[in-house]
Amino acid sequence: MPSNVIVGLQWGDEGKGKITDLLSKNSDYVIRYQGGNNSGHSIHVKNHRFILHLIPSGVIYSNVKCIVGPGVVVDPQSFIKEIQDLESMNIDTSKVFLAKRAHITMPYHRLLDKYQEEILEDQSIGTTHRGIGPTYEDKTARMGIRVLDLLNFKNFYQKLKYNIDFKNEIITKVYKKEPLVFESIYEEYIEYAKIIYNRIIDAVHEIHDAFHNKKKILFEGAQAMLLDINYGTYPYVTTSSPSTGGVCIGTGIPPNFLENFIGVAKAYCTRVGFGPFPTEINNEIGDVIRQKGNEYGATTKRPRRCGWLDLIALKYSCMINGINYLIITKLDVLSELKTIKLCVEYKYNGQIIKCFPANIEQGIQGVYMDFPGWEKDISHIHEYEDLPENCKKYIKFIEDYLNLEILLVSVGSERNQNIIKNKYSFFKIFA
Ligand code: GDP
Ligand code: IMO
Ligand code: MG
């Protein structure tokens, strides 16, 4: 059975949650491989809106096993709240599991994230303040606390004591803030341990067994390619590897388990937080897109910066991720516009740039091709042939530029607002 990966190709919020939910129907497993509760994945099903931060977007289907994988960083408070919220909406969460090897976000991670951002002032990243960066820092510094440590209170006590003593030095001496109190944090986390212990599994063996038993596995990326720690717009990135290479690192599978690499991109671009954004629109058209697309962060509620679709960046993302199928979301959001622009080159210091540069500068500008808009509502359309001609021309240009097949076009936030463009491939992968 093929294992499929869903990955965001821009700066996050491409609609991965909606697409993962849609494609989960015929999956046995949906597995998150990186990131933490910095994500906000929205799913709309018949007037119900679910926003998932840590739990994989397959959870709405009760037949799907959902694993928060070893490469994820888990804030237990957030995880437990998410479980409770889902249960209060009558969603069965009995098949949600946590990997033993996943690292835990602690209160000091959230504080250090916030303090560091404050001290950096105009050099700050604009993080979600969820403590994600500091949790991954501790992981690589080899002082992190893992989910499995919650199963052994004596170990947990020692590791937490060491960490809090260490962090209090930084909190009081560097940031000049109040120290943390060990006992209350210890007790808080012991309570979390009691709630989640029966969801803790050895995910590596579970996933390998599933693969050998020919189960259908969907790996769900969080954040997106241009926020990747290695290949994104560094330093304005997150601290994990959302790109498809991160699946192996984050779940313990070898690369040859993976077959279909499905990239999700919006029909335009958005970005939350700071950092370069060559196609950003700083006029009322940007505001129209923000309003029509409801471009406000699912996690932090911040307004998202909006811009034209950047084909240079998208081509780069498809290349790094080995994308063989593309999904375009939110095409309906562009329906009102008279003219739609596509960025096909960059210009910097009077020079044309055709590839995504490693040192993408704030001053880099997009060079555009103009496309006439279709100026018609397309949100009810289900067949590709029924789309307005100008809309098809826009899609065709993207396909040709990227030399990639578009599998599906999403035209609304509801689960059924989709146009399956390539039915043969779609049903081959997801039947
Ligand atoms: P994710 O982080 O990639 O899962 O994306 P988010 O959930 O943060 O943001 C995407 C937003 O767009 C959510 O509110 C979705 O419900 C919504 N959405 C997804 N696909 C479409 C679409 O095709 N059209 C419209 N109008 N909204 C969509
Ligand atoms: P989903 O999964 C959009 C951004 C933050 C900030 C940078 C670093 O919903 O697509 P962090 O808290 O990770 O250290 O912040 O990354 N960011 C996201 N932007 N969608 C996300 O997740 C994001 N997760 C992090 O805004 O610029
Ligand atoms: Mg999101």
Coordinates of N, CA, C and O and ligand atoms in Angstrom, one line a residue, residues 11-16 32 36-42 52-53 113 117 125-134 221-224 227 235-239 271-275 298-300 302 304, ligand 2:
W11 N 4.1 29.4 3.1 CA 4.5 29.7 4.5 C 3.4 29.2 5.5 O 3.2 29.9 6.5
G12 N 2.8 28.1 5.2 CA 1.8 27.6 6.1 C 0.4 28.1 5.8 O 0.2 28.9 4.9
D13 N -0.6 27.4 6.4 CA -2.0 27.8 6.3 C -2.5 27.6 4.9 O -3.4 28.4 4.4
E14 N -2.0 26.7 4.1 CA -2.5 26.4 2.8 C -3.8 25.7 2.7 O -4.4 25.6 1.6
G15 N -4.2 25.2 3.8 CA -5.4 24.4 3.8 C -5.1 22.9 4.0 O -5.9 22.0 3.6
K16 N -3.9 22.6 4.6 CA -3.5 21.2 4.8 C -4.5 20.4 5.6 O -4.8 19.3 5.3
R32 N 1.3 12.8 12.3 CA 2.0 14.1 12.2 C 3.5 13.8 12.5 O 3.8 12.9 13.3
G36 N 4.6 21.5 16.4 CA 3.9 21.3 17.6 C 2.5 22.0 17.6 O 1.9 22.1 16.5
N37 N 2.1 22.6 18.7 CA 0.9 23.3 18.7 C 1.0 24.8 18.1 O 0.1 25.6 18.4
N38 N 2.1 25.0 17.4 CA 2.2 26.3 16.6 C 1.2 26.1 15.4 O 0.8 27.1 14.8
S39 N 0.9 24.9 15.0 CA 0.0 24.7 13.9 C -1.5 25.0 14.2 O -1.9 24.9 15.4
G40 N -2.2 25.4 13.2 CA -3.7 25.5 13.4 C -4.3 25.0 12.1 O -4.1 25.6 11.0
H41 N -4.8 23.8 12.1 CA -5.4 23.1 10.9 C -6.9 23.1 11.0 O -7.4 22.5 11.9
S42 N -7.5 23.8 10.1 CA -9.0 24.0 10.2 C -9.7 23.0 9.3 O -9.3 22.8 8.2
L52 N -7.4 22.1 14.7 CA -6.5 21.1 15.3 C -5.1 21.7 15.4 O -4.7 22.3 14.5
H53 N -4.5 21.5 16.5 CA -3.1 22.1 16.7 C -2.1 21.0 16.8 O -1.0 21.1 16.3
D113 N 10.5 31.5 24.8 CA 10.1 31.9 23.5 C 9.7 33.4 23.5 O 10.1 34.2 22.7
E117 N 11.8 36.7 22.1 CA 11.2 37.6 21.1 C 11.1 39.0 21.6 O 11.4 39.9 20.8
I125 N 11.2 37.1 15.3 CA 10.8 36.3 14.2 C 9.2 36.4 14.0 O 8.7 36.2 13.0
G126 N 8.6 36.8 15.1 CA 7.1 36.8 15.1 C 6.6 35.3 15.3 O 5.7 34.9 14.6
T127 N 7.2 34.7 16.3 CA 6.8 33.3 16.6 C 5.4 33.2 17.1 O 4.8 34.3 17.5
T128 N 4.9 32.0 17.3 CA 3.5 31.8 17.9 C 3.6 31.9 19.4 O 2.5 31.7 20.0
H129 N 4.8 32.0 20.0 CA 4.9 32.0 21.5 C 4.5 30.7 22.1 O 4.1 30.7 23.3
R130 N 4.5 29.6 21.4 CA 4.0 28.4 21.9 C 5.2 27.6 22.5 O 5.0 26.4 22.9
G131 N 6.4 28.1 22.5 CA 7.6 27.4 23.0 C 8.2 26.4 22.1 O 9.0 25.6 22.6
I132 N 7.8 26.5 20.9 CA 8.3 25.4 19.9 C 9.8 25.5 19.7 O 10.5 24.5 19.8
G133 N 10.3 26.7 19.5 CA 11.8 26.8 19.2 C 12.6 26.3 20.4 O 13.4 25.5 20.3
P134 N 12.3 26.8 21.6 CA 13.0 26.4 22.8 C 12.9 24.9 23.1 O 13.8 24.2 23.6
G221 N 2.0 17.0 7.2 CA 2.9 18.0 7.6 C 2.3 19.2 8.3 O 1.1 19.5 8.0
A222 N 3.0 19.8 9.1 CA 2.5 21.1 9.7 C 3.5 22.2 9.2 O 4.5 21.9 8.7
Q223 N 3.1 23.4 9.5 CA 3.9 24.6 8.9 C 4.0 24.3 7.4 O 3.2 23.7 6.8
A224 N 5.2 24.7 6.8 CA 5.3 24.4 5.4 C 6.8 24.7 5.0 O 7.6 25.1 5.7
L227 N 9.0 27.6 5.6 CA 9.3 27.8 7.1 C 10.2 26.7 7.6 O 10.5 26.6 8.7
P235 N 16.5 33.4 8.8 CA 16.1 32.8 10.0 C 14.6 32.9 10.3 O 14.2 32.5 11.4
Y236 N 13.8 33.4 9.4 CA 12.4 33.6 9.6 C 11.7 32.3 9.3 O 10.9 32.2 8.3
V237 N 11.9 31.3 10.1 CA 11.4 30.0 9.9 C 10.9 29.4 11.2 O 11.1 30.0 12.3
T238 N 10.4 28.2 11.1 CA 10.1 27.5 12.4 C 11.3 26.6 12.7 O 12.4 26.7 12.0
T239 N 11.3 25.7 13.7 CA 12.5 25.0 14.1 C 12.5 23.5 13.8 O 13.3 22.8 14.3
R271 N 1.5 34.8 4.7 CA 2.5 34.6 5.6 C 2.1 35.2 6.9 O 1.6 36.4 7.0
V272 N 2.3 34.5 8.1 CA 2.1 35.1 9.4 C 3.5 35.3 10.0 O 4.4 34.5 9.8
G273 N 3.7 36.4 10.8 CA 5.0 36.6 11.3 C 5.9 37.4 10.3 O 5.4 37.7 9.2
F274 N 7.1 37.6 10.8 CA 8.0 38.5 10.0 C 8.8 37.6 8.9 O 8.8 36.4 8.9
G275 N 9.6 38.4 8.1 CA 10.4 37.7 7.1 C 10.1 38.0 5.7 O 9.0 38.6 5.4
A298 N -5.2 30.7 12.5 CA -6.0 29.8 13.3 C -5.5 29.5 14.7 O -6.2 29.1 15.6
T299 N -4.2 29.8 14.9 CA -3.6 29.6 16.2 C -3.5 31.0 17.0 O -4.0 31.0 18.2
T300 N -3.0 32.0 16.4 CA -2.8 33.3 17.1 C -3.8 34.4 16.8 O -3.7 35.4 17.3
R302 N -3.7 36.3 14.4 CA -3.0 37.5 13.8 C -3.5 37.6 12.3 O -3.7 36.5 11.6
R304 N -3.1 37.6 8.5 CA -2.0 37.1 7.7 C -1.7 38.1 6.6 O -2.6 38.7 6.0
Ligands
IMO2 P1 0.2 25.6 10.1 O1 0.6 24.1 10.4 C1 1.7 29.7 9.5 C2 5.3 30.8 11.8 C3 5.2 31.8 12.8 C4 6.5 32.5 12.7 C5 7.4 31.3 12.5 C6 8.1 30.7 13.7 O2 -1.1 26.0 10.6 O3 0.5 25.9 8.6 P2 7.3 29.2 15.7 O4 6.2 29.5 16.7 O5 7.1 28.0 14.9 O6 8.6 29.3 16.3 O7 7.2 30.5 14.7 O8 6.6 30.3 11.9 N1 4.4 29.6 11.9 C7 3.3 29.4 11.1 N2 2.8 30.2 10.1 N3 1.2 28.5 9.8 C8 1.7 27.7 10.8 O9 1.3 26.4 11.0 C9 2.8 28.1 11.5 N4 3.6 27.7 12.5 C10 4.5 28.5 12.7 O10 4.1 32.7 12.6 O11 6.6 33.3 11.7

